[in-house]
Amino acid sequence: MTTLLERAPAAAPEKTPRRSVTALFAVAASVAGYTGFRLPGDWAATLQAVSLTDGFHRRFLVGTLLKPFGHDYLVFAVASFAVLGGLLTVTAIAFFRSRTESRRLLIVAWLLLPTGGYLFHEVGYFDQVLYLLLFGALWALHRDRPVLASVLMTLSVTVHEIALLTVLPVFGFALSRRFPFRRSCALLTPPAVLGLVILALPPSAPGAVDRLRQALAGADFAYRADALNLFGRTQAESWRMYSITNVLLYLVPIAIVVVAGFLFLHRPSLAAAVPVAAITAPVLLAFGGWDDARWGFLLVTNFVVVLWLWLGDRELKVSQIGVLTALFLVLTHVPMPYFDGYAPRGLTLVTPVEDLR
């Protein structure tokens, strides 16, 4: 049976990671955690209170599941750290079960980049739920349960509509490596159609935002009114609040770097179109909102996930490692400013004198 893309090579014998690589992984995870760790912000907690039963038609899955537990900040914080812990567990499993050093070092590089700290900084954001569902879907595909994988990805669009431009393209790439074109389309259609339906519906029912404001007025955290305002604006009104061009100017150079690196490893061909599309899809988020650093984080993350899937049991050649090393060095210079006045923690014990002047 032929597939849309080439099949992954035959499995290589299981290899235990060397102690030095394991130590490097531990250091990278620790540095990422130290750099970006914080408590979930009020913005994230506010959006986690949004539920379908309260009349919201987007981003409602998490809030609907948490609604029986009330609107206490502790509920949202526990849920947020549970999701983050799930992602870290998946990352550790992927590292230790990888059969090649190339895959392991790719994970280490992602943690050492600004993306590592940004992962911890994003605690509570729905992006983390999306990727947790994606990894669950990839596991289901690995266990030959494609219908379950499709169900998980269908749930993802009810978490946040940006699933259409982040995890869903990666899922499509994974499907194309395992199934013929028609089967891949059949499994991809339910989440794609539901996502488009959600976008076509009004974000919330009349009065839903005001009712939630009243409910959150007695909560033990300062809810973000601007977060709830998202459900009362049209997309055209949102576009008037920021410059799409400026967001694209931030994202496009990152996309050029990661695509060039991928095409160096994967010869340019028709088969490369699907993984390249999966990598670059987050660039289109520039038309969805102004969170440029967040979109950059998702763009680099998609690149790493796609590359990890594409590598399979391949071991990179020395020349390929050199090119990827140069690519990641370039990405270390990509600024990823944090939300809410936060900034990445430095690794020095004191603030440089120059910064105090």
Coordinates of C-alpha atoms in Angstrom, one line a residue:
M1 CA 0.0 0.0 0.0
T2 CA 1.5 3.3 -1.1
T3 CA 1.3 6.5 1.0
L4 CA 1.4 10.1 0.2
L5 CA 5.0 10.5 1.5
E6 CA 7.8 8.0 1.8
R7 CA 7.6 5.6 4.7
A8 CA 9.9 5.8 7.6
P9 CA 12.9 3.5 7.5
A10 CA 12.8 0.2 9.3
A11 CA 13.2 0.3 13.0
A12 CA 16.7 0.3 14.3
P13 CA 17.8 -1.6 17.4
E14 CA 16.9 0.0 20.7
K15 CA 19.7 2.3 22.0
T16 CA 20.1 3.6 25.5
P17 CA 21.0 7.3 25.6
R18 CA 24.6 7.9 26.7
R19 CA 25.0 9.4 30.2
S20 CA 26.4 12.6 28.7
V21 CA 23.4 13.1 26.5
T22 CA 21.0 12.3 29.4
A23 CA 22.9 14.8 31.6
L24 CA 22.6 17.4 28.8
F25 CA 18.8 16.8 28.7
A26 CA 18.5 17.3 32.4
V27 CA 20.5 20.5 32.3
A28 CA 18.5 21.8 29.3
A29 CA 15.1 21.1 31.0
S30 CA 16.4 22.7 34.3
V31 CA 17.6 25.8 32.5
A32 CA 14.3 26.1 30.6
G33 CA 12.3 25.8 33.8
Y34 CA 14.4 28.3 35.6
T35 CA 14.3 30.7 32.7
G36 CA 10.5 30.8 32.2
F37 CA 8.7 29.3 35.2
R38 CA 5.8 31.4 36.7
L39 CA 2.3 30.9 38.0
P40 CA -0.6 30.9 35.5
G41 CA -1.6 34.5 34.7
D42 CA -5.0 36.1 35.2
W43 CA -5.5 36.1 31.4
A44 CA -5.1 32.3 31.2
A45 CA -7.3 31.7 34.3
T46 CA -10.0 33.9 32.8
L47 CA -10.1 32.0 29.5
Q48 CA -10.2 28.7 31.4
A49 CA -13.6 29.8 32.9
V50 CA -15.2 30.0 29.4
S51 CA -17.6 27.1 28.9
L52 CA -20.0 25.8 26.3
T53 CA -22.9 25.7 28.8
D54 CA -22.4 29.4 29.5
G55 CA -23.0 30.2 25.8
F56 CA -19.5 30.4 24.4
H57 CA -18.9 28.8 21.0
R58 CA -15.1 28.9 20.9
R59 CA -12.3 27.8 23.3
F60 CA -14.8 26.1 25.5
L61 CA -13.6 22.6 26.1
V62 CA -11.3 23.3 29.0
G63 CA -13.7 25.6 30.8
T64 CA -16.6 23.1 30.3
L65 CA -14.6 20.4 31.9
L66 CA -13.5 22.6 34.8
K67 CA -16.9 24.3 35.4
P68 CA -18.1 21.7 38.0
F69 CA -15.1 22.6 40.2
G70 CA -15.9 26.3 40.4
H71 CA -14.0 29.5 39.5
D72 CA -11.3 29.4 42.2
Y73 CA -7.8 30.3 41.0
L74 CA -6.5 27.1 42.5
V75 CA -8.6 25.0 40.2
F76 CA -7.2 26.7 37.1
A77 CA -3.6 26.6 38.5
V78 CA -3.8 22.9 39.2
A79 CA -5.3 22.2 35.7
S80 CA -2.6 24.4 34.1
F81 CA 0.3 22.6 35.9
A82 CA -1.2 19.2 35.1
V83 CA -1.1 20.0 31.4
L84 CA 2.4 21.4 31.6
G85 CA 3.5 18.3 33.6
G86 CA 1.9 16.1 30.9
L87 CA 3.9 17.9 28.2
L88 CA 7.1 17.5 30.2
T89 CA 6.4 13.8 30.7
V90 CA 5.8 13.4 26.9
T91 CA 9.1 15.2 26.2
A92 CA 11.0 13.0 28.6
I93 CA 9.4 9.8 27.1
A94 CA 10.2 11.0 23.6
F95 CA 13.8 11.6 24.7
F96 CA 14.4 8.3 26.4
R97 CA 12.6 6.2 23.9
S98 CA 14.3 7.7 20.9
R99 CA 16.5 5.3 19.1
T100 CA 18.9 7.9 17.7
E101 CA 21.1 10.6 19.2
S102 CA 19.9 12.9 16.5
R103 CA 16.3 12.9 17.9
R104 CA 17.5 13.3 21.5
L105 CA 19.7 16.2 20.6
L106 CA 16.9 17.8 18.7
I107 CA 14.8 17.8 21.9
V108 CA 17.7 19.2 23.9
A109 CA 18.2 22.0 21.4
W110 CA 14.5 23.0 21.6
L111 CA 14.8 23.2 25.4
L112 CA 17.9 25.3 25.2
L113 CA 16.4 27.8 22.7
P114 CA 14.2 30.6 23.9
T115 CA 11.3 28.1 23.2
G116 CA 12.3 26.1 26.3
G117 CA 11.7 29.0 28.7
Y118 CA 8.7 30.1 26.8
L119 CA 7.1 26.7 27.3
F120 CA 7.2 27.2 31.1
H121 CA 6.1 30.9 30.7
E122 CA 3.0 29.8 28.7
V123 CA 1.6 27.7 31.6
G124 CA -2.2 27.9 31.5
Y125 CA -2.4 28.8 27.8
F126 CA -4.5 26.6 25.6
D127 CA -1.6 26.1 23.2
Q128 CA -0.3 23.5 25.7
V129 CA -3.5 21.6 25.7
L130 CA -3.4 21.5 21.9
Y131 CA 0.0 20.0 21.7
L132 CA -0.8 17.5 24.5
L133 CA -3.8 16.4 22.3
L134 CA -1.5 16.2 19.3
F135 CA 0.9 14.0 21.1
G136 CA -2.0 11.8 22.2
A137 CA -3.1 11.5 18.6
L138 CA 0.4 10.6 17.4
W139 CA 0.5 7.9 20.1
A140 CA -2.8 6.6 18.9
L141 CA -1.5 6.5 15.3
H142 CA 1.5 4.6 16.6
R143 CA -0.8 2.1 18.3
D144 CA -2.9 1.7 15.0
R145 CA -5.9 3.6 16.4
P146 CA -6.4 6.2 13.7
V147 CA -10.1 6.9 14.6
L148 CA -9.1 7.7 18.2
A149 CA -6.4 10.0 16.8
S150 CA -8.9 11.8 14.7
V151 CA -11.3 12.2 17.6
L152 CA -8.5 13.7 19.7
M153 CA -7.7 16.2 17.0
T154 CA -11.4 17.0 16.6
L155 CA -11.4 17.9 20.3
S156 CA -8.4 20.2 19.7
V157 CA -10.4 22.7 17.7
T158 CA -12.9 23.1 20.6
V159 CA -9.9 24.0 22.8
H160 CA -8.8 26.8 20.6
E161 CA -9.4 27.6 16.9
I162 CA -5.7 28.1 16.2
A163 CA -5.5 24.3 16.2
L164 CA -6.3 24.7 12.5
L165 CA -2.9 26.3 11.9
T166 CA -0.8 24.6 14.5
V167 CA -1.4 21.0 15.5
L168 CA -3.8 20.0 12.7
P169 CA -1.1 20.5 9.9
V170 CA 1.4 18.4 11.9
F171 CA -1.3 15.7 12.3
G172 CA -1.9 15.8 8.5
F173 CA 1.8 15.3 7.9
A174 CA 1.9 12.3 10.3
L175 CA -1.2 10.8 8.5
S176 CA 0.5 11.3 5.1
R177 CA 3.4 9.1 6.2
R178 CA 1.2 6.2 7.3
F179 CA -1.9 6.1 5.0
P180 CA -2.9 6.6 1.4
F181 CA -4.2 10.0 0.4
R182 CA -7.9 9.2 0.7
R183 CA -7.6 7.7 4.1
S184 CA -5.6 10.6 5.3
C185 CA -8.2 13.0 4.1
A186 CA -11.0 11.0 5.7
L187 CA -9.2 11.2 9.1
L188 CA -8.3 14.9 8.7
T189 CA -11.8 16.0 7.6
P190 CA -13.7 15.8 10.9
P191 CA -11.4 18.2 12.9
A192 CA -11.0 20.5 9.9
V193 CA -14.7 20.8 9.2
L194 CA -15.6 21.3 12.9
G195 CA -12.9 23.9 13.1
L196 CA -14.3 25.8 10.2
V197 CA -17.9 25.5 11.6
I198 CA -16.6 27.0 14.9
L199 CA -15.1 29.9 13.0
A200 CA -18.3 30.5 11.2
L201 CA -20.4 30.7 14.3
P202 CA -20.5 33.8 16.5
P203 CA -17.9 33.5 19.3
S204 CA -20.6 33.7 22.0
A205 CA -24.3 33.9 22.5
P206 CA -25.9 37.2 23.3
G207 CA -25.3 38.1 27.0
A208 CA -22.8 35.3 27.6
V209 CA -19.9 37.6 28.2
D210 CA -21.8 39.8 30.7
R211 CA -23.0 36.8 32.6
L212 CA -19.5 35.4 32.9
R213 CA -18.2 38.8 34.1
Q214 CA -20.8 38.7 36.9
A215 CA -19.8 35.2 37.8
L216 CA -16.1 36.0 37.9
A217 CA -16.7 39.2 39.9
G218 CA -16.7 37.1 43.0
A219 CA -13.7 34.9 42.0
D220 CA -10.5 35.0 44.1
F221 CA -8.4 36.4 41.2
A222 CA -8.6 39.6 39.1
Y223 CA -10.2 38.3 35.9
R224 CA -9.1 40.0 32.7
A225 CA -11.9 41.9 31.0
D226 CA -9.9 42.3 27.9
A227 CA -9.7 38.5 27.6
L228 CA -13.5 38.3 27.6
N229 CA -13.7 41.1 25.1
L230 CA -12.2 38.7 22.5
F231 CA -15.7 37.1 22.3
G232 CA -17.4 40.3 21.5
R233 CA -15.2 41.6 18.7
T234 CA -15.3 40.7 15.0
Q235 CA -12.1 39.8 13.2
A236 CA -12.2 43.0 11.3
E237 CA -12.3 44.9 14.6
S238 CA -9.3 43.0 15.9
W239 CA -7.3 43.8 12.7
R240 CA -7.7 47.5 13.4
M241 CA -6.0 47.0 16.8
Y242 CA -2.6 45.9 15.4
S243 CA -0.4 45.7 12.4
I244 CA -0.5 42.4 10.5
T245 CA 2.5 43.5 8.5
N246 CA 4.6 43.9 11.7
V247 CA 3.7 40.5 12.9
L248 CA 4.5 39.0 9.5
L249 CA 7.9 40.8 9.5
Y250 CA 8.6 39.1 12.8
L251 CA 7.5 35.6 11.7
V252 CA 8.7 35.4 8.1
P253 CA 12.5 35.5 8.8
I254 CA 12.0 32.7 11.3
A255 CA 10.1 30.7 8.7
I256 CA 12.8 31.2 6.1
V257 CA 15.5 29.9 8.5
V258 CA 13.6 26.8 9.6
V259 CA 12.4 25.9 6.1
A260 CA 15.9 26.3 4.6
G261 CA 17.2 24.0 7.3
F262 CA 14.5 21.4 6.7
L263 CA 15.0 21.5 2.9
F264 CA 18.8 21.0 3.4
L265 CA 17.9 17.7 5.1
H266 CA 14.9 16.8 2.9
R267 CA 15.7 17.4 -0.8
P268 CA 13.3 19.9 -2.3
S269 CA 10.5 17.9 -4.0
L270 CA 6.7 17.5 -4.1
A271 CA 7.0 15.2 -1.1
A272 CA 8.5 18.1 0.9
A273 CA 5.4 20.2 0.4
V274 CA 3.4 18.6 3.2
P275 CA 6.0 18.9 6.0
V276 CA 7.0 22.4 4.9
A277 CA 3.3 23.4 5.0
A278 CA 3.0 21.9 8.5
I279 CA 6.1 23.8 9.6
T280 CA 5.1 27.2 8.2
A281 CA 1.3 27.1 8.9
P282 CA 1.7 29.2 12.2
V283 CA 2.9 32.1 10.1
L284 CA -0.8 32.6 9.1
L285 CA -1.6 33.3 12.7
A286 CA -0.5 36.8 12.0
F287 CA -4.0 37.3 10.6
G288 CA -5.5 35.9 13.8
G289 CA -3.9 38.1 16.4
W290 CA -1.0 40.2 17.6
D291 CA 0.8 37.7 19.8
D292 CA 3.9 37.7 17.5
A293 CA 6.3 36.0 20.1
R294 CA 3.7 33.4 20.8
W295 CA 3.3 32.6 17.1
G296 CA 7.1 32.5 16.8
F297 CA 7.2 29.9 19.6
L298 CA 4.6 27.8 17.9
L299 CA 6.4 28.1 14.5
V300 CA 9.7 26.8 15.9
T301 CA 7.9 24.1 17.9
N302 CA 6.1 22.9 14.7
F303 CA 9.5 22.8 13.0
V304 CA 11.0 20.7 15.8
V305 CA 8.0 18.3 16.0
V306 CA 7.9 17.8 12.2
L307 CA 11.7 17.3 12.0
W308 CA 11.5 14.8 14.9
L309 CA 8.8 12.8 13.0
W310 CA 10.7 13.0 9.8
L311 CA 13.9 11.8 11.3
G312 CA 12.4 8.5 12.5
D313 CA 15.4 6.2 13.0
R314 CA 17.7 8.2 10.7
E315 CA 21.0 9.4 12.2
L316 CA 22.1 12.7 10.9
K317 CA 25.4 13.0 9.0
V318 CA 28.2 15.3 10.3
S319 CA 27.4 17.9 7.6
Q320 CA 23.7 17.9 8.5
I321 CA 24.5 18.3 12.2
G322 CA 26.7 21.2 11.4
V323 CA 23.9 23.0 9.4
L324 CA 21.3 22.3 12.1
T325 CA 23.7 23.6 14.8
A326 CA 24.1 26.8 12.8
L327 CA 20.4 27.1 12.4
F328 CA 19.8 26.7 16.1
L329 CA 22.4 29.3 16.8
V330 CA 20.6 31.7 14.6
L331 CA 17.3 30.9 16.4
T332 CA 18.9 31.8 19.8
H333 CA 18.9 35.4 18.6
V334 CA 15.1 35.5 18.0
P335 CA 13.6 37.7 20.7
M336 CA 10.6 36.0 22.4
P337 CA 9.3 38.6 24.9
Y338 CA 7.0 37.4 27.6
F339 CA 3.5 38.5 28.5
D340 CA 2.3 40.6 31.4
G341 CA 5.6 42.4 32.1
Y342 CA 7.6 39.2 32.7
A343 CA 11.1 38.6 31.3
P344 CA 13.3 35.5 31.0
R345 CA 15.4 35.0 34.1
G346 CA 19.2 35.4 33.5
L347 CA 21.7 32.8 34.6
T348 CA 23.9 35.3 36.5
L349 CA 23.5 36.0 40.2
V350 CA 23.5 39.8 39.9
T351 CA 22.2 42.3 37.4
P352 CA 25.0 43.6 35.1
V353 CA 26.2 47.1 36.1
E354 CA 25.4 48.3 32.6
D355 CA 21.7 47.5 33.1
L356 CA 21.6 49.6 36.3
R357 CA 22.8 52.8 34.7

